[in-house]
Amino acid sequence: MRRVLRQPLLHFALIGGLLFAAEHAWRADAPAPANAVITVDAAMQANLHAEWRRQLGRAPADAEWQAQLARAVDDELLLAEALRLELDGVDPVARARLLANMRFVFPERRASEDALLFEARALGMSRSDPVVRRRLLQVMERRVLAPAVPDEATLRAYVHDHDTRYAGPARHGFRQIWFADADDPRIAAVQAELARGGVPRALGDAFPLGARQSPASEAELSRRYGSDFAHALAAVPAAQWAGPLRSAFGMHFVFVESRVEARSPDLARVGARAATAWAVAQRDERRQAALQALRARYRVELSPFAAGAESG
């Protein structure tokens, strides 16, 4: 019996029979006609459930499990489409992995790369090998999320809708009288002087950042003094004293010496940055649209699965 099993002719016949059966199955599956069925079976769901337990030390809650299952279905859709497009033979990483697998499993076979690749597909390696599977999903994600380029009208509309992000901000320069103690009696004296239309005579305390502030945007002033102070300063008329304005440092009387009003967004200046932001904002929308198109091509079936089945 052992001598029979060692016969090369028998080996060839067995491998040939296996490849014939697998080849038939591959050819039936490869075209992926419209409404082809993708089944997420109980074994796959059990593996997902067990992997969740291994990583987090607990079973997923219902909402977590549904989200995990949805991600698994998305992966199966992307993988099925990658195989329909035969990306396992186009992508160099996936192709090299499949060829290495075949040469390891059948070291004595002398066949072309195309023949070996066909046999690897027939044996289901493109689905079962974790490296190839992960690589094909990465390739499909890049295809689905390929950087979009907005036309000029789209870009102008996006910049217009986000004008506060791309406009040149208003800038305020001022000098100030500062009191570290909000209860300092000199504050009332300055207020009274301003109420009479006079100019403050008190010197106040020595402010750590200096008595004069060079022109800065509201965002910059918010980082230095706090958002309440910056917002209040933006409303102070130029060339007159106002206050007191409260900051993180104390109380300020301010005299706005210079003000540059906000500029409208300049597409030539902000276009590249806005185009990148627009493309990022479109990523999820494009992904969902692509997956929706795949759901029209493939019919997904979920096998019944009871939580905890993986432990049985």
Short mmCIF file of C-alpha atoms in Angstrom, two decimals:
data_model
loop_
_atom_site.label_atom_id
_atom_site.label_comp_id
_atom_site.label_asym_id
_atom_site.label_seq_id
_atom_site.Cartn_x
_atom_site.Cartn_y
_atom_site.Cartn_z
CA MET A 1 0.00 0.00 0.00
CA ARG A 2 2.81 2.41 0.88
CA ARG A 3 4.52 1.66 -2.44
CA VAL A 4 1.31 2.45 -4.25
CA LEU A 5 0.97 5.78 -2.46
CA ARG A 6 4.52 6.68 -3.46
CA GLN A 7 3.81 6.31 -7.18
CA PRO A 8 4.24 9.67 -9.01
CA LEU A 9 1.47 8.76 -11.43
CA LEU A 10 -1.00 8.43 -8.57
CA HIS A 11 0.16 11.77 -7.15
CA PHE A 12 -0.41 13.38 -10.52
CA ALA A 13 -3.87 11.86 -10.84
CA LEU A 14 -4.91 12.97 -7.36
CA ILE A 15 -3.67 16.53 -7.86
CA GLY A 16 -5.22 16.66 -11.30
CA GLY A 17 -8.58 15.52 -9.97
CA LEU A 18 -8.46 18.08 -7.19
CA LEU A 19 -7.56 20.86 -9.59
CA PHE A 20 -10.26 19.78 -12.06
CA ALA A 21 -12.93 20.01 -9.37
CA ALA A 22 -11.56 23.27 -8.00
CA GLU A 23 -11.16 24.72 -11.49
CA HIS A 24 -14.80 24.01 -12.23
CA ALA A 25 -15.83 25.74 -9.01
CA TRP A 26 -13.57 28.73 -9.76
CA ARG A 27 -14.90 29.19 -13.24
CA ALA A 28 -18.45 29.09 -11.97
CA ASP A 29 -17.63 31.75 -9.39
CA ALA A 30 -15.18 34.01 -11.25
CA PRO A 31 -17.59 35.96 -13.47
CA ALA A 32 -19.54 37.14 -10.41
CA PRO A 33 -22.74 37.81 -12.34
CA ALA A 34 -25.24 40.33 -11.07
CA ASN A 35 -26.92 39.17 -7.86
CA ALA A 36 -24.20 36.60 -7.13
CA VAL A 37 -24.58 35.34 -3.57
CA ILE A 38 -22.13 36.10 -0.78
CA THR A 39 -22.75 34.02 2.31
CA VAL A 40 -21.47 35.06 5.72
CA ASP A 41 -21.85 31.67 7.31
CA ALA A 42 -22.08 30.66 10.95
CA ALA A 43 -18.42 29.60 11.07
CA MET A 44 -17.27 33.04 9.91
CA GLN A 45 -19.56 34.74 12.43
CA ALA A 46 -18.28 32.46 15.19
CA ASN A 47 -14.70 33.45 14.34
CA LEU A 48 -15.64 37.14 14.46
CA HIS A 49 -17.34 36.67 17.80
CA ALA A 50 -14.40 34.74 19.23
CA GLU A 51 -11.91 37.33 17.98
CA TRP A 52 -13.89 40.07 19.72
CA ARG A 53 -13.76 38.11 22.96
CA ARG A 54 -10.02 37.55 22.63
CA GLN A 55 -9.30 41.22 22.07
CA LEU A 56 -11.68 42.78 24.62
CA GLY A 57 -12.23 39.96 27.08
CA ARG A 58 -16.00 40.11 26.75
CA ALA A 59 -18.80 39.43 24.30
CA PRO A 60 -19.90 42.34 22.09
CA ALA A 61 -23.07 44.22 22.93
CA ASP A 62 -25.85 43.98 20.35
CA ALA A 63 -24.96 47.30 18.70
CA GLU A 64 -21.26 46.40 18.66
CA TRP A 65 -21.99 43.01 17.13
CA GLN A 66 -24.17 44.50 14.40
CA ALA A 67 -21.42 46.99 13.54
CA GLN A 68 -18.83 44.20 13.48
CA LEU A 69 -21.06 42.11 11.25
CA ALA A 70 -21.63 45.05 8.91
CA ARG A 71 -17.86 45.53 8.57
CA ALA A 72 -17.46 41.84 7.79
CA VAL A 73 -20.12 42.05 5.07
CA ASP A 74 -18.40 45.11 3.59
CA ASP A 75 -15.12 43.19 3.51
CA GLU A 76 -16.76 40.26 1.74
CA LEU A 77 -18.26 42.60 -0.85
CA LEU A 78 -14.91 44.25 -1.51
CA LEU A 79 -13.11 40.90 -1.67
CA ALA A 80 -15.66 39.44 -4.08
CA GLU A 81 -15.27 42.44 -6.35
CA ALA A 82 -11.47 42.23 -6.17
CA LEU A 83 -11.65 38.61 -7.31
CA ARG A 84 -14.12 39.46 -10.05
CA LEU A 85 -11.63 42.02 -11.34
CA GLU A 86 -8.84 39.43 -10.94
CA LEU A 87 -6.78 41.86 -8.88
CA ASP A 88 -5.02 38.91 -7.25
CA GLY A 89 -3.20 38.48 -10.55
CA VAL A 90 -2.58 42.20 -11.11
CA ASP A 91 -1.41 43.35 -7.70
CA PRO A 92 2.26 42.41 -7.32
CA VAL A 93 2.04 41.61 -3.60
CA ALA A 94 -0.97 39.30 -3.91
CA ARG A 95 0.40 37.64 -7.04
CA ALA A 96 3.82 36.99 -5.48
CA ARG A 97 2.21 35.50 -2.39
CA LEU A 98 0.02 33.13 -4.41
CA LEU A 99 2.96 32.00 -6.54
CA ALA A 100 5.10 31.42 -3.43
CA ASN A 101 2.30 29.35 -1.91
CA MET A 102 2.03 27.18 -4.99
CA ARG A 103 5.79 26.63 -5.23
CA PHE A 104 5.86 25.66 -1.57
CA VAL A 105 2.94 23.25 -1.83
CA PHE A 106 4.05 21.77 -5.18
CA PRO A 107 7.86 22.24 -5.25
CA GLU A 108 8.37 19.77 -8.12
CA ARG A 109 5.86 21.31 -10.50
CA ARG A 110 7.27 23.05 -13.53
CA ALA A 111 4.63 25.45 -14.79
CA SER A 112 4.34 29.05 -15.92
CA GLU A 113 3.38 31.75 -13.46
CA ASP A 114 0.00 32.11 -15.15
CA ALA A 115 -0.66 28.39 -14.78
CA LEU A 116 0.35 28.44 -11.12
CA LEU A 117 -1.80 31.50 -10.52
CA PHE A 118 -4.77 29.80 -12.13
CA GLU A 119 -4.30 26.75 -9.92
CA ALA A 120 -3.95 28.93 -6.79
CA ARG A 121 -7.24 30.60 -7.62
CA ALA A 122 -8.85 27.23 -8.30
CA LEU A 123 -7.75 26.05 -4.87
CA GLY A 124 -9.34 29.13 -3.26
CA MET A 125 -6.06 30.57 -2.00
CA SER A 126 -7.08 34.11 -2.92
CA ARG A 127 -9.83 33.88 -0.32
CA SER A 128 -8.22 31.66 2.28
CA ASP A 129 -4.69 33.09 2.50
CA PRO A 130 -4.82 35.89 5.11
CA VAL A 131 -2.01 37.90 3.50
CA VAL A 132 -3.63 37.85 0.06
CA ARG A 133 -7.04 38.56 1.52
CA ARG A 134 -5.78 41.55 3.52
CA ARG A 135 -3.87 42.90 0.53
CA LEU A 136 -6.85 42.68 -1.80
CA LEU A 137 -9.02 44.53 0.72
CA GLN A 138 -6.38 47.27 0.92
CA VAL A 139 -6.27 47.54 -2.87
CA MET A 140 -10.06 47.76 -3.07
CA GLU A 141 -10.20 50.39 -0.32
CA ARG A 142 -7.70 52.49 -2.26
CA ARG A 143 -9.80 52.11 -5.41
CA VAL A 144 -13.01 53.00 -3.62
CA LEU A 145 -11.40 55.92 -1.82
CA ALA A 146 -9.22 57.12 -4.67
CA PRO A 147 -8.61 60.85 -4.19
CA ALA A 148 -11.38 62.81 -5.83
CA VAL A 149 -10.61 66.07 -7.62
CA PRO A 150 -13.33 68.73 -7.41
CA ASP A 151 -14.02 70.93 -10.40
CA GLU A 152 -13.71 74.69 -9.96
CA ALA A 153 -17.42 75.23 -9.32
CA THR A 154 -17.48 72.55 -6.62
CA LEU A 155 -14.35 73.96 -5.01
CA ARG A 156 -15.70 77.52 -5.03
CA ALA A 157 -18.93 76.32 -3.41
CA TYR A 158 -16.98 74.41 -0.75
CA VAL A 159 -14.80 77.42 0.08
CA HIS A 160 -17.88 79.64 0.20
CA ASP A 161 -19.60 77.26 2.63
CA HIS A 162 -16.49 77.25 4.83
CA ASP A 163 -15.50 80.88 4.41
CA THR A 164 -14.55 81.35 8.05
CA ARG A 165 -11.95 78.59 7.62
CA TYR A 166 -10.38 80.01 4.46
CA ALA A 167 -10.93 83.75 4.71
CA GLY A 168 -8.09 85.96 5.83
CA PRO A 169 -9.09 86.66 9.46
CA ALA A 170 -9.51 90.11 10.93
CA ARG A 171 -6.52 91.22 12.99
CA HIS A 172 -6.50 93.54 16.00
CA GLY A 173 -3.62 95.49 17.49
CA PHE A 174 -4.07 97.32 20.81
CA ARG A 175 -2.48 98.83 23.85
CA GLN A 176 -3.81 98.09 27.29
CA ILE A 177 -3.99 98.91 30.96
CA TRP A 178 -4.07 95.74 33.01
CA PHE A 179 -5.05 94.95 36.59
CA ALA A 180 -4.19 91.55 37.99
CA ASP A 181 -6.79 91.84 40.79
CA ALA A 182 -10.39 92.07 39.57
CA ASP A 183 -11.24 93.98 42.80
CA ASP A 184 -8.48 96.58 42.39
CA PRO A 185 -10.06 100.01 43.30
CA ARG A 186 -8.21 101.62 40.38
CA ILE A 187 -10.55 99.79 38.00
CA ALA A 188 -13.52 101.85 39.20
CA ALA A 189 -11.47 105.04 38.79
CA VAL A 190 -10.65 104.17 35.16
CA GLN A 191 -14.30 103.32 34.46
CA ALA A 192 -15.39 106.69 35.85
CA GLU A 193 -12.81 108.49 33.71
CA LEU A 194 -14.03 106.71 30.59
CA ALA A 195 -17.66 107.50 31.45
CA ARG A 196 -16.74 111.21 31.46
CA GLY A 197 -15.16 110.82 28.03
CA GLY A 198 -11.65 111.22 29.38
CA VAL A 199 -8.45 109.24 28.90
CA PRO A 200 -7.39 106.75 31.62
CA ARG A 201 -4.67 108.13 33.84
CA ALA A 202 -3.94 104.99 35.86
CA LEU A 203 -0.93 102.95 34.76
CA GLY A 204 -2.15 99.62 36.02
CA ASP A 205 0.12 96.64 36.68
CA ALA A 206 3.01 95.50 34.51
CA PHE A 207 1.42 93.01 32.11
CA PRO A 208 3.56 89.87 31.50
CA LEU A 209 2.99 89.98 27.70
CA GLY A 210 3.67 93.70 27.41
CA ALA A 211 1.54 96.84 27.32
CA ARG A 212 1.08 96.61 23.53
CA GLN A 213 -0.28 93.73 21.50
CA SER A 214 0.78 93.58 17.85
CA PRO A 215 -2.01 92.82 15.34
CA ALA A 216 -3.33 89.27 15.88
CA SER A 217 -6.33 87.23 14.79
CA GLU A 218 -9.17 86.31 17.10
CA ALA A 219 -7.90 82.70 17.15
CA GLU A 220 -4.43 83.86 18.19
CA LEU A 221 -5.86 86.16 20.85
CA SER A 222 -8.04 83.32 22.15
CA ARG A 223 -4.95 81.19 22.69
CA ARG A 224 -3.20 84.00 24.57
CA TYR A 225 -6.01 85.65 26.53
CA GLY A 226 -8.99 83.32 26.32
CA SER A 227 -11.95 83.18 23.93
CA ASP A 228 -14.19 85.54 25.95
CA PHE A 229 -11.58 88.30 25.83
CA ALA A 230 -10.87 87.79 22.10
CA HIS A 231 -14.55 87.81 21.21
CA ALA A 232 -15.20 90.97 23.25
CA LEU A 233 -12.19 92.74 21.75
CA ALA A 234 -13.47 92.09 18.21
CA ALA A 235 -16.53 94.22 19.06
CA VAL A 236 -14.53 97.18 20.44
CA PRO A 237 -14.52 100.16 18.02
CA ALA A 238 -11.13 101.20 16.74
CA ALA A 239 -9.32 104.25 18.17
CA GLN A 240 -11.12 104.40 21.50
CA TRP A 241 -10.74 103.02 24.99
CA ALA A 242 -13.06 100.28 26.24
CA GLY A 243 -13.26 97.90 29.14
CA PRO A 244 -12.73 96.37 31.43
CA LEU A 245 -12.45 93.08 29.49
CA ARG A 246 -11.86 89.96 31.53
CA SER A 247 -9.15 87.50 30.50
CA ALA A 248 -7.38 84.56 32.08
CA PHE A 249 -4.89 87.10 33.47
CA GLY A 250 -7.26 89.61 35.03
CA MET A 251 -8.99 92.82 33.87
CA HIS A 252 -7.96 94.89 30.83
CA PHE A 253 -8.81 98.30 29.46
CA VAL A 254 -7.94 98.32 25.78
CA PHE A 255 -7.38 100.88 23.03
CA VAL A 256 -7.59 99.33 19.54
CA GLU A 257 -4.76 100.98 17.62
CA SER A 258 -5.04 99.01 14.37
CA ARG A 259 -7.54 96.71 12.77
CA VAL A 260 -7.36 94.81 9.48
CA GLU A 261 -10.77 93.59 8.41
CA ALA A 262 -11.32 89.99 7.34
CA ARG A 263 -10.57 89.23 3.69
CA SER A 264 -12.80 87.11 1.47
CA PRO A 265 -11.33 83.69 0.63
CA ASP A 266 -8.93 83.78 -2.33
CA LEU A 267 -9.36 80.55 -4.31
CA ALA A 268 -5.90 80.84 -5.83
CA ARG A 269 -4.40 81.02 -2.35
CA VAL A 270 -6.50 78.40 -0.53
CA GLY A 271 -7.54 76.14 -3.42
CA ALA A 272 -5.07 73.29 -2.80
CA ARG A 273 -5.82 73.18 0.94
CA ALA A 274 -9.57 73.35 0.33
CA ALA A 275 -9.42 70.59 -2.32
CA THR A 276 -7.70 68.27 0.17
CA ALA A 277 -10.28 69.04 2.86
CA TRP A 278 -13.11 68.49 0.37
CA ALA A 279 -11.69 65.10 -0.67
CA VAL A 280 -11.38 63.98 2.96
CA ALA A 281 -14.97 65.06 3.63
CA GLN A 282 -16.11 62.97 0.66
CA ARG A 283 -14.36 59.76 1.75
CA ASP A 284 -17.19 58.23 3.75
CA GLU A 285 -19.78 59.27 1.21
CA ARG A 286 -17.77 57.72 -1.64
CA ARG A 287 -17.21 54.51 0.32
CA GLN A 288 -20.89 54.11 1.09
CA ALA A 289 -21.82 54.81 -2.54
CA ALA A 290 -19.34 52.20 -3.76
CA LEU A 291 -20.58 49.59 -1.30
CA GLN A 292 -24.16 50.33 -2.26
CA ALA A 293 -23.25 49.68 -5.89
CA LEU A 294 -21.68 46.37 -4.90
CA ARG A 295 -24.80 45.36 -2.98
CA ALA A 296 -26.69 45.73 -6.26
CA ARG A 297 -24.27 43.25 -7.86
CA TYR A 298 -24.09 40.76 -5.00
CA ARG A 299 -26.79 39.35 -2.75
CA VAL A 300 -25.62 38.93 0.84
CA GLU A 301 -26.96 36.08 2.95
CA LEU A 302 -26.30 35.81 6.68
CA SER A 303 -26.50 32.31 8.09
CA PRO A 304 -28.27 31.93 11.45
CA PHE A 305 -25.83 32.35 14.32
CA ALA A 306 -26.34 32.25 18.08
CA ALA A 307 -23.95 34.23 20.25
CA GLY A 308 -21.72 31.87 22.19
CA ALA A 309 -21.81 29.24 19.47
CA GLU A 310 -18.09 29.64 18.96
CA SER A 311 -17.41 28.26 22.41
CA GLY A 312 -19.29 25.07 21.72
#
